[in-house]
Amino acid sequence: MARNPRFNILFEPVRIGPVTAPNRFYQVPHASGMTNALPQVRAKFRGVKAEGGWGVVCTGAVSIHPSSDDSPLPFASLWDDKDIRAHALMTDAVHEHGSLAGVELWHGGACTLNRTSRLAPISPSGMPWLSTHLGFMGNLRPRSMDAADIQDLLKWQAAGARRAMQAGFDIVYVYAGMGYLPYEFLLPEYNHRTDAYGGSIENRVRLVRELLEVTRDAVGDKCGVALRISLEELRGKPGRDAPSEAHEVVALLADIPDLWDVKMDSSPTDCAPSRFASEGSHEPVINFVKSLTTKPVVGVGRFTSPDVMVSQVKRGILDLIGGARPSIADPFLPRKIDEGREHEIRECIGCNICISSWHDGVPVRCTQNPTAGEEWRRDWHPERFAPPTSDANVLIVGGGPAGLECAVTLARRGYQVTLADAAKEFGGRLRFETRLPGLATWGRVSDWRLSQLRERPNVNLYPGSELGVDDILGLEHSHVVIATGARWTKMLFSTLEFPVGELDIPCVYTPDDIAAGVVPRGPVVVFDFDNYYMAGAIAEQLAPQVGDVTYVTTAGNASAWTFMTNELPLVHRALGNAGVPIHTLQRVTAFDGESVTLSDVYSGAEKRLPCRSLVIVGMRKPRAELHDALLHRAADLQAAGIGSVTRIGDSLAPGAIVHAVHSGHRFAREFQAPPQELPYNRDFPI
Ligand code: ADP
Ligand code: SF4
């Protein structure tokens, strides 16, 4: 198909100093969990994005010196020449498709605690970066940099830039954002210096200017020099002769970098979850930059709509459309627009599971794109599939995320697929969860898969079809996949985390009851030890309906695991706004229909809350009856010509949507493929 001329502007080349981006699709630096120890995994992950049409593909943070050591969080390095080859694999993979490769040279300053290198962290004035992220906290405070330290930093940046050039990068970054060292110099709260690098805004900008200059000197006319800068805090500070200090900083550096890469300051605002922020949420902070520089500007905002992208360019907000999450969810986003297939874009849902992978210290995972991080490891290409090895026809029972993904992937391979679900609509858990506050965007998981399935002649869809064992035996399929999901239980746990049995008495509910339309009588207590989004979202949903809803958790925060997805502070805010009191570090030990007894998880001290309805959001169990019943009919299965019965997704092991999608995808990729000794290829440092 031909490209819609409306989107032609997105395919114009853009000059970035001495190099030219072939189009306006720019994969900005983003964490991938792929350190120099995973050079093949990293090269393929980035190379596939270039193949998918991203005109520029960047690394994540690349440390320039052991004094910038973020361990145990993953980061790459260019500390000496031995690091060059690992990066050259990536630049080759990107160049193979005609794209430019960018490198985010990085010094974390007081943000990094140098747990491995054991060097004292460096900072402008010895001020620690007081992270509210408990997992990143340490108890080593940074030291102040003296004049010699500043000269060392400039030398490290220059050496990093030279090595980056040798590794084949086309764009080399100075990174002054997100709390990292050059950013700390920009802010008076962290920079108390009385020398030429502190005080006035001109002095606070000096280090960034010098970093840009040494980078330019190092790369000459071979590479573009980019400045990545966070502007949220500076935009909130009134300027002397300008609307804000952000305006002053941009004006002072205006045309020194070849490219401005502008962003927010903290992970929850920079990489805002869709639950609390919409596409283009950075615009109010960064919309002025182009008025103060003649150099191109790139920014992000979870852009997946080509019309929104065109509007950003035409309204003079951005020159290059930055994408991190949209490029993970669909590495082929630009190609699809280019080929008039924009309706096929697998849009990012803004769940931030990708960020959680970095917080977990592992290679990136994505809810929408199960091939992310698996391009080399499992040889999963996002758009290419092994052809079928037989004329098998596969029945999939259950059309939630696992069943839908399994069906799409088997169908793309060319197998005959039948997908049945008891419910009138496909989507499984998403039918309910997308109606919870802020979660509508997650419906893209089922929308994309259903639109793919509906286009394919080798797919039969049967909604409203509850299947039992005898139905399945009579349907004449050669293989059966069970994707019937999981159920929430009323299980409670002891302080030692032992399951102590289900609280199966009247007025105790689970999310399945709320999904089925039960509106519990108030006062309601929502008791959470699942710790992801479900309990917080249910409390937020019930509060206006019921009036008196209290949230109780065994953890130290509401929806504690959402710390991993940048949602935690916003969950607390949302519960506050909904008037839901939060009780942390409490376990429910008894409920009598009038009150609930809570016990402090550490001291055991008890308290009671008025409660007529208790919603337990804790443990899930696979809905495995159908699978187990089928396996009991071995002779009948054989007689019916059913060669295999396999469980996937939550009906195998309950998890988040990302796990269900991966499980469904993996089954489809490995279906009738030769067995492998290990589930994936192992990568090794060069
Ligand atoms: P997952 O996350 O693993 O995809 P979900 O719970 O989201 O699981 O989806 C499971 C789906 O399976 C639900 O839509 C449910 O209606 C469907 N289902 C469960 N049992 C049957 C059955 N016997 N026949 C058809 N569909 C079923
Ligand atoms: Fe988007 Fe979620 Fe995938 Fe991240 S994990 S890229 S937020 S869909």
XYZ file of C-alpha atoms and ligand atoms in Angstrom:
721
model
C 0.000 0.000 0.000
C 1.106 3.552 -0.618
C 1.874 5.962 2.144
C -0.829 8.480 2.979
C 0.544 11.824 1.660
C -0.649 13.425 4.887
C 2.309 11.716 6.570
C 4.972 12.652 3.989
C 6.424 15.268 6.320
C 7.445 12.476 8.729
C 9.724 11.021 6.072
C 11.739 14.161 5.387
C 15.451 13.942 6.206
C 16.766 16.099 9.053
C 20.331 17.390 9.360
C 21.978 16.849 12.732
C 25.282 18.718 12.400
C 27.489 16.755 10.012
C 25.110 13.763 9.727
C 21.605 13.441 8.319
C 18.743 11.441 9.771
C 16.877 9.758 6.904
C 13.486 10.586 8.436
C 11.930 12.115 11.537
C 11.533 8.861 13.504
C 14.063 8.994 16.287
C 14.454 6.244 18.859
C 15.694 8.297 21.776
C 18.080 6.753 24.302
C 16.214 4.391 26.595
C 17.150 1.757 29.130
C 17.025 -1.767 27.800
C 18.733 -3.728 30.544
C 21.314 -4.751 27.947
C 24.792 -4.099 29.237
C 28.074 -4.702 27.424
C 27.773 -8.266 28.717
C 24.901 -8.844 26.244
C 26.375 -7.432 23.026
C 24.474 -9.659 20.561
C 21.153 -9.262 22.366
C 21.637 -5.494 22.328
C 22.751 -5.256 18.712
C 19.782 -7.249 17.435
C 17.287 -5.387 19.640
C 18.471 -2.026 18.273
C 19.064 -3.303 14.734
C 15.479 -4.524 14.397
C 14.275 -0.997 15.153
C 16.438 0.361 12.350
C 14.994 -2.304 10.082
C 11.540 -1.142 11.171
C 12.302 2.347 9.878
C 13.552 4.343 12.871
C 15.920 6.808 11.211
C 18.006 7.192 14.367
C 18.499 4.447 16.931
C 20.258 5.255 20.197
C 21.752 3.286 23.078
C 20.656 3.597 26.677
C 22.957 5.214 29.241
C 26.628 4.516 28.517
C 28.861 5.298 31.479
C 32.028 7.242 30.717
C 33.914 6.300 33.893
C 33.703 3.822 36.811
C 32.678 6.736 39.053
C 29.342 6.533 37.231
C 28.283 3.070 38.310
C 24.564 2.396 38.696
C 24.815 -1.238 39.725
C 22.756 -3.272 40.434
C 20.743 -1.444 37.759
C 22.032 -2.325 34.296
C 24.083 0.192 32.296
C 26.578 0.047 29.454
C 30.088 1.474 29.479
C 32.787 3.033 27.303
C 35.415 3.132 30.012
C 38.315 2.025 27.872
C 39.070 0.740 24.401
C 38.069 -2.794 25.352
C 34.435 -1.623 25.401
C 34.455 -0.448 21.790
C 33.831 -3.756 20.030
C 30.680 -4.561 21.992
C 29.151 -1.273 20.806
C 30.395 -1.683 17.247
C 28.119 -4.712 16.898
C 25.167 -2.419 17.539
C 26.256 0.391 15.228
C 26.810 -2.157 12.437
C 23.326 -3.577 13.028
C 21.811 -0.088 12.833
C 23.849 1.037 9.801
C 22.872 -2.104 7.907
C 19.430 -0.542 7.507
C 20.588 2.969 6.636
C 19.851 4.503 10.037
C 22.069 6.590 12.290
C 23.324 5.257 15.620
C 23.394 7.531 18.664
C 25.160 7.007 21.983
C 24.036 8.485 25.282
C 27.301 9.145 27.091
C 26.437 9.428 30.742
C 27.783 10.369 34.135
C 25.316 9.779 36.971
C 27.041 11.945 39.614
C 25.305 11.756 42.984
C 22.558 9.612 41.483
C 24.860 6.628 41.226
C 26.116 4.966 44.357
C 29.085 3.173 42.791
C 28.269 -0.056 44.557
C 30.658 -2.022 42.349
C 33.477 0.470 41.776
C 33.375 1.645 45.431
C 34.481 5.127 44.381
C 32.945 8.033 46.271
C 30.146 9.401 44.066
C 30.901 12.872 42.711
C 28.617 15.891 42.774
C 28.769 19.679 42.438
C 28.525 20.380 46.174
C 28.274 17.114 48.097
C 24.479 17.139 48.076
C 23.048 13.639 47.917
C 20.367 12.811 45.400
C 17.614 12.029 47.902
C 15.783 9.438 45.934
C 12.350 8.497 47.109
C 12.873 5.257 45.227
C 13.713 2.975 48.105
C 15.302 0.406 45.837
C 17.868 2.947 44.659
C 18.774 4.259 48.101
C 22.136 3.748 49.646
C 23.962 5.195 52.574
C 27.059 6.567 50.878
C 26.939 10.338 50.385
C 28.712 12.006 47.454
C 31.808 14.158 47.674
C 32.147 17.641 46.152
C 34.119 18.007 42.966
C 37.133 20.309 42.949
C 38.613 22.019 39.894
C 40.721 18.955 39.050
C 37.643 16.713 39.187
C 35.900 18.946 36.679
C 38.885 18.673 34.343
C 38.812 14.882 34.799
C 35.122 14.782 33.934
C 35.756 16.745 30.738
C 38.573 14.332 29.835
C 36.340 11.292 30.454
C 33.609 12.771 28.275
C 36.113 13.527 25.494
C 37.617 10.030 25.720
C 34.132 8.504 25.712
C 33.235 10.553 22.641
C 36.398 9.413 20.814
C 35.663 5.785 21.615
C 32.036 6.244 20.564
C 33.240 7.579 17.226
C 35.569 4.582 16.863
C 32.633 2.277 17.649
C 30.833 3.822 14.690
C 28.303 6.089 16.380
C 26.976 9.027 14.355
C 25.466 11.065 17.189
C 27.193 11.537 20.531
C 25.334 12.823 23.557
C 25.993 15.077 26.492
C 23.410 14.034 29.049
C 22.171 16.728 31.438
C 18.965 15.190 32.671
C 17.123 13.088 35.242
C 19.263 13.985 38.242
C 22.562 13.026 36.622
C 25.787 14.965 37.104
C 25.562 17.816 34.558
C 21.901 18.317 35.520
C 22.949 18.667 39.174
C 25.162 21.587 38.120
C 22.138 23.318 36.567
C 20.064 23.363 39.755
C 20.861 25.731 42.639
C 19.504 23.168 45.122
C 22.371 20.816 44.217
C 24.932 23.341 43.080
C 26.152 25.565 45.939
C 29.504 26.300 44.334
C 31.149 29.668 44.618
C 33.580 29.159 41.725
C 32.940 29.709 38.007
C 30.561 26.691 37.921
C 28.038 27.894 40.520
C 25.850 30.865 41.337
C 24.521 32.690 38.300
C 22.714 30.782 35.588
C 25.655 31.471 33.233
C 27.964 29.751 35.724
C 25.630 26.809 36.332
C 25.401 26.198 32.573
C 29.183 26.368 32.148
C 29.843 22.671 32.732
C 27.257 21.616 30.151
C 28.745 24.082 27.669
C 32.251 22.733 28.256
C 31.047 19.126 27.946
C 29.515 20.036 24.590
C 32.742 21.726 23.510
C 35.026 18.834 24.431
C 32.647 16.416 22.749
C 32.707 18.486 19.572
C 36.505 18.680 19.688
C 36.690 14.899 20.085
C 34.379 13.960 17.213
C 35.219 16.825 14.814
C 32.976 16.736 11.772
C 32.341 12.999 12.000
C 29.419 12.964 14.453
C 26.538 15.153 15.499
C 26.653 16.379 19.099
C 23.344 16.096 20.968
C 22.340 17.610 24.283
C 19.775 15.698 26.280
C 18.332 17.881 28.984
C 15.502 17.746 31.528
C 13.519 20.982 31.620
C 10.630 20.327 33.998
C 12.159 21.755 37.183
C 13.908 24.601 35.363
C 10.669 25.539 33.617
C 9.083 25.985 37.052
C 11.784 28.461 38.166
C 11.183 32.092 37.195
C 13.998 33.515 35.070
C 15.653 36.921 35.408
C 14.780 38.237 31.955
C 12.900 35.254 30.634
C 9.747 33.337 31.532
C 11.777 30.599 33.258
C 15.280 29.339 33.925
C 14.612 26.674 31.286
C 14.311 29.489 28.735
C 17.562 30.996 30.001
C 19.464 27.716 29.785
C 18.235 27.009 26.264
C 19.008 30.586 25.186
C 22.528 30.395 26.623
C 23.318 27.165 24.766
C 21.040 27.804 21.792
C 23.071 26.653 18.788
C 25.995 24.937 20.507
C 24.591 21.398 20.258
C 23.615 20.008 16.860
C 20.460 18.560 18.379
C 18.314 19.254 21.424
C 16.790 16.170 23.031
C 14.376 17.579 25.609
C 12.603 15.707 28.351
C 11.146 15.708 31.844
C 13.047 15.313 35.113
C 11.761 12.263 36.923
C 10.930 8.835 35.636
C 7.198 9.048 36.590
C 6.719 12.259 34.579
C 9.220 11.506 31.823
C 7.951 7.995 31.248
C 4.448 8.667 32.450
C 2.120 5.673 32.685
C -0.990 5.856 30.506
C -3.093 5.342 33.614
C -2.323 8.913 34.602
C -1.024 10.754 31.501
C -1.999 10.897 27.855
C -0.007 10.982 24.597
C 2.071 14.162 24.240
C 2.194 14.925 27.970
C 5.618 16.654 27.748
C 4.455 19.394 25.441
C 3.608 22.073 28.039
C 7.181 21.862 29.375
C 9.203 21.632 26.153
C 7.048 23.601 23.696
C 9.260 26.721 23.744
C 12.617 25.164 22.838
C 12.341 25.540 19.085
C 11.744 29.276 19.458
C 15.236 29.696 20.976
C 17.403 27.534 18.728
C 17.881 26.949 15.028
C 18.973 23.376 15.720
C 16.569 20.426 15.463
C 14.620 19.384 18.536
C 13.540 15.874 19.474
C 11.163 14.984 22.292
C 8.925 12.151 23.370
C 5.363 11.676 24.581
C 4.407 8.042 23.887
C 3.570 9.030 20.311
C 1.811 6.276 18.388
C -0.585 8.273 16.229
C 0.940 9.573 12.975
C -1.535 12.463 12.989
C -0.306 13.577 16.401
C 3.284 13.278 15.121
C 2.513 15.431 12.087
C 0.841 17.967 14.336
C 3.952 18.146 16.568
C 6.099 18.969 13.536
C 3.660 21.347 11.855
C 2.976 23.286 15.033
C 6.707 23.789 15.532
C 7.004 21.780 18.755
C 9.406 19.095 17.515
C 11.492 18.374 14.420
C 12.068 14.714 15.218
C 9.486 12.399 16.740
C 11.142 10.721 19.666
C 10.040 7.268 20.649
C 11.207 4.943 23.365
C 8.164 2.908 24.422
C 6.413 3.153 21.031
C 9.590 1.786 19.431
C 9.646 -1.127 21.878
C 5.962 -1.947 21.434
C 6.292 -1.771 17.652
C 9.793 -1.599 16.174
C 8.133 -1.407 12.735
C 5.982 1.641 13.509
C 7.679 3.916 10.929
C 7.625 1.255 8.193
C 3.925 0.672 8.774
C 3.194 4.378 8.326
C 5.478 4.497 5.293
C 3.641 1.598 3.662
C 0.145 2.900 4.376
C -0.378 0.288 7.079
C -0.664 2.624 10.070
C -3.754 0.712 11.240
C -1.384 -2.225 11.872
C 0.728 -0.341 14.410
C 0.887 -2.262 17.675
C 0.466 0.743 19.913
C 2.222 0.995 23.250
C -0.302 0.757 26.093
C 1.751 2.840 28.545
C 1.863 0.090 31.203
C 5.593 0.602 31.868
C 6.386 -3.070 32.231
C 9.422 -2.193 30.067
C 10.644 0.150 32.814
C 10.048 -2.531 35.417
C 12.499 -4.749 33.532
C 15.220 -2.170 34.045
C 14.331 -1.882 37.724
C 14.526 -5.683 37.868
C 17.962 -5.522 36.223
C 17.027 -7.728 33.255
C 16.669 -7.214 29.492
C 13.558 -5.361 28.435
C 10.125 -7.014 28.375
C 7.051 -5.521 26.764
C 3.369 -6.301 27.238
C 2.473 -5.515 23.643
C 5.577 -6.884 21.928
C 6.617 -10.296 23.242
C 9.601 -10.319 20.865
C 11.255 -7.323 22.596
C 14.560 -8.506 24.007
C 14.084 -11.916 22.336
C 15.243 -10.934 18.830
C 18.642 -12.608 19.239
C 18.069 -14.775 22.311
C 15.139 -16.693 20.866
C 15.501 -15.564 17.249
C 12.041 -13.962 17.347
C 11.664 -11.310 14.677
C 8.656 -9.056 15.315
C 7.369 -9.351 11.752
C 8.761 -12.632 10.413
C 7.583 -16.099 11.353
C 8.612 -19.654 10.526
C 6.138 -21.286 8.129
C 3.977 -24.198 9.309
C 5.532 -27.644 9.285
C 2.214 -29.504 8.959
C -1.421 -28.881 8.139
C -2.343 -29.010 11.841
C -5.387 -27.045 12.909
C -5.309 -25.670 16.419
C -8.207 -24.958 18.761
C -7.507 -22.309 21.391
C -9.973 -22.174 24.273
C -9.990 -18.741 25.920
C -9.536 -15.413 24.181
C -7.718 -13.371 26.830
C -4.250 -11.938 26.233
C -2.644 -15.411 26.104
C -5.178 -16.969 23.756
C -5.321 -13.920 21.490
C -1.539 -13.705 21.171
C -1.236 -17.424 20.569
C -3.909 -17.247 17.875
C -2.320 -14.253 16.110
C 1.120 -15.812 16.062
C -0.046 -19.258 14.916
C -2.112 -17.535 12.233
C 0.830 -15.419 11.107
C 2.839 -18.615 10.813
C 0.122 -19.969 8.540
C -1.635 -22.540 10.717
C -5.405 -22.991 10.740
C -6.606 -21.487 14.016
C -9.916 -21.556 15.874
C -10.322 -19.283 18.873
C -13.324 -19.759 21.161
C -14.362 -17.889 24.273
C -17.285 -18.357 26.605
C -17.864 -14.612 26.769
C -19.650 -12.629 24.078
C -16.547 -10.508 23.571
C -12.913 -11.516 23.408
C -10.345 -9.941 25.720
C -10.485 -12.096 28.845
C -9.431 -10.142 31.901
C -9.161 -6.990 29.797
C -12.930 -6.857 29.399
C -13.111 -5.800 33.041
C -9.716 -4.268 33.636
C -10.005 -1.723 30.837
C -13.088 -0.322 32.595
C -11.082 0.443 35.732
C -9.998 4.087 36.203
C -7.259 5.048 33.735
C -6.868 1.600 32.170
C -8.840 2.049 28.931
C -5.621 2.332 26.882
C -4.701 -1.211 27.853
C -7.536 -2.321 25.582
C -5.018 -1.947 22.758
C -3.741 -5.410 23.742
C -6.958 -7.084 22.618
C -7.900 -4.504 19.961
C -4.679 -4.990 17.993
C -4.828 -8.765 18.171
C -8.485 -8.942 17.208
C -7.958 -6.641 14.247
C -5.105 -8.890 13.081
C -7.205 -12.025 13.525
C -10.226 -10.610 11.711
C -8.079 -9.906 8.643
C -6.877 -13.480 8.247
C -8.633 -16.195 6.246
C -7.041 -19.010 8.283
C -8.765 -17.912 11.521
C -12.188 -18.828 12.888
C -13.479 -16.803 15.820
C -16.189 -18.150 18.109
C -17.155 -15.708 20.851
C -19.998 -16.743 23.162
C -18.884 -20.384 23.025
C -18.241 -22.057 26.339
C -16.523 -25.331 25.537
C -16.535 -28.466 27.681
C -14.560 -31.654 27.245
C -17.094 -33.314 24.954
C -17.407 -30.219 22.765
C -13.657 -30.195 22.284
C -13.495 -33.931 21.527
C -16.124 -33.462 18.844
C -14.581 -30.473 17.089
C -11.955 -32.279 15.008
C -8.880 -30.219 15.809
C -5.466 -31.789 15.836
C -4.141 -29.727 18.769
C -5.812 -27.952 21.693
C -4.463 -24.977 23.625
C -6.087 -24.118 26.929
C -5.970 -20.396 27.761
C -8.801 -20.243 30.262
C -7.119 -17.801 32.639
C -7.122 -17.709 36.421
C -9.458 -16.952 39.314
C -8.890 -14.670 42.254
C -9.161 -16.493 45.567
C -10.192 -15.467 49.082
C -6.969 -16.910 50.466
C -5.337 -15.144 53.418
C -1.735 -15.441 54.573
C 0.062 -15.530 57.911
C 2.883 -13.150 58.783
C 5.311 -15.851 57.720
C 3.572 -15.854 54.338
C 1.954 -19.274 54.862
C -1.428 -19.663 53.180
C -3.917 -20.018 56.045
C -7.045 -20.866 54.040
C -9.825 -19.047 52.238
C -12.169 -16.662 54.033
C -15.241 -18.079 52.381
C -18.025 -16.288 54.254
C -20.756 -13.864 53.093
C -19.789 -10.345 52.042
C -16.221 -11.340 51.152
C -15.502 -10.626 47.504
C -12.699 -10.874 44.962
C -11.973 -8.854 41.810
C -13.901 -11.537 39.870
C -17.049 -10.523 41.771
C -16.469 -6.843 41.050
C -15.866 -7.761 37.387
C -19.197 -9.593 37.410
C -20.922 -6.374 38.485
C -21.183 -6.751 42.280
C -21.260 -3.367 44.014
C -20.447 -4.226 47.634
C -22.254 -2.518 50.490
C -20.182 0.069 52.367
C -18.152 0.499 54.381
C -15.848 -1.487 52.085
C -12.299 -2.564 52.907
C -10.102 -3.523 49.953
C -7.311 -5.755 51.252
C -4.308 -5.958 48.928
C -1.423 -8.352 48.985
C -1.259 -8.740 45.217
C 0.450 -5.325 45.274
C 0.122 -4.524 41.556
C -2.577 -2.242 40.122
C -5.748 -4.253 40.776
C -6.607 -3.397 44.389
C -5.748 0.300 44.062
C -7.791 0.583 40.877
C -10.777 -1.224 42.435
C -10.667 1.041 45.502
C -10.511 4.083 43.225
C -13.427 2.747 41.185
C -15.634 1.814 44.152
C -15.052 5.020 46.148
C -17.512 7.238 44.245
C -20.055 4.391 43.978
C -19.962 3.231 47.603
C -18.813 6.346 49.429
C -16.827 4.657 52.182
C -13.860 2.656 50.908
C -10.626 1.962 52.791
C -7.512 0.436 51.289
C -5.403 -1.928 53.404
C -2.121 -3.537 52.387
C 0.552 -5.711 53.900
C 3.137 -3.638 52.019
C 4.598 -0.262 52.934
C 2.831 1.533 50.072
C -0.413 1.305 48.168
C 0.000 -0.869 45.066
C 3.594 -1.322 46.192
C 4.871 -3.153 43.102
C 3.833 -0.213 40.907
C 7.029 1.408 42.145
C 8.527 -0.675 39.352
C 6.268 0.876 36.697
C 6.499 4.540 37.822
C 2.854 4.451 38.891
C 3.242 4.333 42.656
C 3.263 8.058 43.497
C 0.322 8.577 41.174
C -1.649 5.704 42.726
C -1.259 7.347 46.132
C -2.394 10.649 44.688
C -5.391 9.043 42.987
C -6.491 7.265 46.172
C -6.085 10.525 48.079
C -8.195 12.361 45.515
C -10.840 9.635 45.707
C -10.973 10.031 49.510
C -9.714 6.498 50.156
C -7.741 6.177 53.438
C -4.639 3.976 53.144
C -3.522 1.570 55.885
C -0.096 0.092 55.198
C 1.777 -2.797 56.826
C -1.499 -4.392 57.936
C -2.825 -7.886 57.523
C -6.511 -8.792 57.699
C -6.952 -11.465 60.361
C -10.723 -11.525 60.942
C -14.000 -10.241 59.494
C -17.444 -10.579 61.113
C -19.647 -8.688 58.668
C -19.533 -5.492 60.766
C -15.813 -4.894 61.218
C -12.491 -6.159 60.022
C -9.533 -6.864 62.316
C -6.132 -5.709 61.142
C -2.821 -6.811 62.569
C 0.417 -4.849 62.148
C 2.742 -7.079 60.105
C 5.710 -6.340 62.388
C 4.329 -5.746 65.906
C 1.124 -7.760 65.661
C -0.771 -4.831 67.248
C -4.442 -5.102 66.340
C -6.995 -2.531 65.285
C -10.511 -2.735 63.899
C -12.163 -0.873 61.054
C -15.886 -0.704 60.329
C -16.504 -2.975 57.345
C -19.594 -4.553 55.810
C -17.838 -5.831 52.681
C -14.305 -7.104 52.332
C -12.663 -7.303 48.911
C -9.587 -9.551 48.982
C -7.086 -8.877 46.197
C -4.425 -11.467 46.866
C -3.734 -14.770 45.276
C -4.874 -16.189 41.954
C -5.169 -19.814 40.941
C -5.212 -21.209 37.415
C -8.609 -22.057 35.965
C -7.316 -25.490 35.046
C -10.393 -27.770 35.288
C -10.866 -28.068 31.539
C -7.220 -28.879 30.942
C -7.135 -31.473 33.707
C -10.407 -33.064 32.595
C -9.131 -33.380 29.028
C -5.952 -35.063 30.193
C -8.066 -37.625 32.048
C -9.582 -38.677 28.722
C -6.358 -39.849 27.052
C -8.025 -42.590 25.010
C -10.787 -40.243 23.814
C -8.245 -37.619 22.839
C -6.388 -40.159 20.740
C -9.614 -41.364 19.142
C -10.522 -37.736 18.337
C -7.136 -37.215 16.656
C -6.033 -34.609 19.231
C -2.252 -34.802 19.335
C -1.641 -32.402 22.228
C -3.367 -30.397 24.962
C -1.288 -27.521 26.311
C -1.945 -24.834 28.913
C -0.700 -21.274 28.396
C -0.965 -17.917 30.150
C -2.751 -17.537 33.466
C -4.248 -21.020 33.218
C -0.669 -22.309 33.456
C 0.855 -19.766 35.863
C -1.076 -16.614 36.831
C 0.842 -13.426 36.153
C 0.609 -9.962 34.663
C -0.660 -9.439 31.105
C 2.946 -9.366 29.885
C 3.442 -12.933 31.089
C 0.278 -14.182 29.415
C 1.211 -12.578 26.085
C 4.730 -13.996 26.214
C 3.417 -17.435 27.097
C 0.955 -17.425 24.186
C 3.606 -16.183 21.803
C 6.141 -18.730 22.924
C 3.751 -21.620 22.427
C 3.011 -20.446 18.889
C 6.673 -19.928 17.984
C 7.718 -23.295 19.351
C 4.734 -25.221 18.010
C 6.083 -28.140 15.962
C 9.579 -26.600 15.994
C 12.608 -28.829 16.671
C 13.239 -29.158 20.428
C 16.110 -27.138 21.910
C 18.331 -28.101 24.790
C 18.067 -24.664 26.419
C 15.085 -22.335 26.039
C 17.208 -19.502 24.619
C 20.658 -18.636 23.270
C 23.151 -17.386 25.807
C 25.095 -14.224 25.080
C 28.609 -13.546 26.340
C 30.783 -10.417 26.659
C 33.209 -9.810 23.820
P -4.976 -14.984 30.110
O -4.488 -13.756 30.823
O -4.155 -16.189 30.416
O -5.155 -14.765 28.653
P -7.769 -14.410 30.828
O -8.337 -14.687 32.175
O -7.542 -13.005 30.437
O -6.440 -15.309 30.709
O -8.707 -15.038 29.740
C -9.268 -16.338 29.853
C -10.493 -16.419 28.959
O -10.886 -17.793 28.872
C -11.725 -15.669 29.466
O -12.158 -14.768 28.488
C -12.786 -16.766 29.692
O -14.084 -16.318 29.309
C -12.312 -17.865 28.771
N -12.736 -19.210 29.173
C -12.555 -19.823 30.361
N -13.074 -21.078 30.350
C -13.587 -21.266 29.089
C -14.231 -22.357 28.436
N -14.460 -23.503 29.057
N -14.626 -22.190 27.141
C -14.375 -21.034 26.496
N -13.767 -19.977 27.070
C -13.371 -20.083 28.348
Fe 4.539 0.274 26.070
Fe 3.986 -1.367 28.091
Fe 5.461 -2.202 26.016
Fe 6.480 -0.469 27.726
S 5.857 -2.550 28.167
S 6.600 -0.366 25.515
S 4.710 0.762 28.221
S 3.332 -1.597 25.974
